[in-house]
């Protein structure tokens, strides 16, 4: 076996082979001349053979690191004349048309970036961090072009902050497939409109049967406008959050009014009030019950909050609806302004809250996704621009299928 053949086998070159090699000792790099195995240059678009018209300049592709040694491929591709596509550069089996790295390195870049910081990935792959992030962006861009969102049955839409919580983006989830299908700048109506208008076809919009969002006019309005057939359910998490905020508002009012001993009773109460009854310790419940004697208003708000938990457990819409109206009536009588405002909000949105009972639809299905996004965000200590953040979202929780989308028999180095 000649040296070239041995190297071709060792480096698992499918569809191409080594024609020469050289060790650049000073840089500890392995240079490899490579060449597609099959003669008869093929068009990258249609795979048909074409006649060679010229030979382009020699190009370089960075390949994976072998035993700590980066490999670089050298080849001068042919320019061919395809009957359909005209003058094109021949198809190269190891890399995408304009890529400067091989498919298998590209795959490793994507895979490593799913698991670790870009800095760590760059170190392992012996690349400059800036080169790596360039390559990453280009790969994801390529994988996303021409990529169509699969038909959806249940859609979730929510806002997310990036760059130290000062900037917002809108994220759209496929709640059945548990993945992010779209990310857009901003959290207003225009952003939501942009998604429905540009990312989905008319047919796809009509196929959406359920949609979950917060109670913002922007998202609700967009869903009602673009998916008139969908049942819109306000996300449970956002309702619970609004209820907790109302209770907290009552607590704050009392805190401001309280003096001396009254204030001491209210200390450290904030988080206690938020805890779901199922997760509360006995001691905490005792303490909250004791409020009945010391601060009736907070006690009343807390009892209302605890009672509302029952709504999520209902199985029959009819009984849920009568509980719902009953609770609202009680809350309205409570003389606690924040609780009354919350009750009025519930009444206003009843038609989008009650369907929860039957559909059980909530963005919480996307909770796991959000956890991953948070990890990615923290790992990178925030993202200055949305593009970099979007790349990472699609890479970790998007609807990309890397092994299927990167053509190559070998995905491992
Ligand atoms: Zn062609």
mmCIF file of C-alpha atoms and ligand atoms in Angstrom, residues 43 45-47 82 84-85, ligand 1:
data_model
loop_
_atom_site.group_PDB
_atom_site.id
_atom_site.type_symbol
_atom_site.label_atom_id
_atom_site.label_comp_id
_atom_site.label_asym_id
_atom_site.label_seq_id
_atom_site.Cartn_x
_atom_site.Cartn_y
_atom_site.Cartn_z
ATOM 1 C CA UNK A 43 -22.453 19.563 -11.641
ATOM 2 C CA UNK A 45 -26.709 21.274 -8.684
ATOM 3 C CA UNK A 46 -27.913 18.355 -10.775
ATOM 4 C CA UNK A 47 -25.118 15.816 -10.518
ATOM 5 C CA UNK A 82 -23.397 21.701 -17.412
ATOM 6 C CA UNK A 84 -28.640 22.826 -17.603
ATOM 7 C CA UNK A 85 -26.671 25.054 -15.279
HETATM 8 ZN ZN1 LIG B 1 -26.366 21.064 -13.631
#
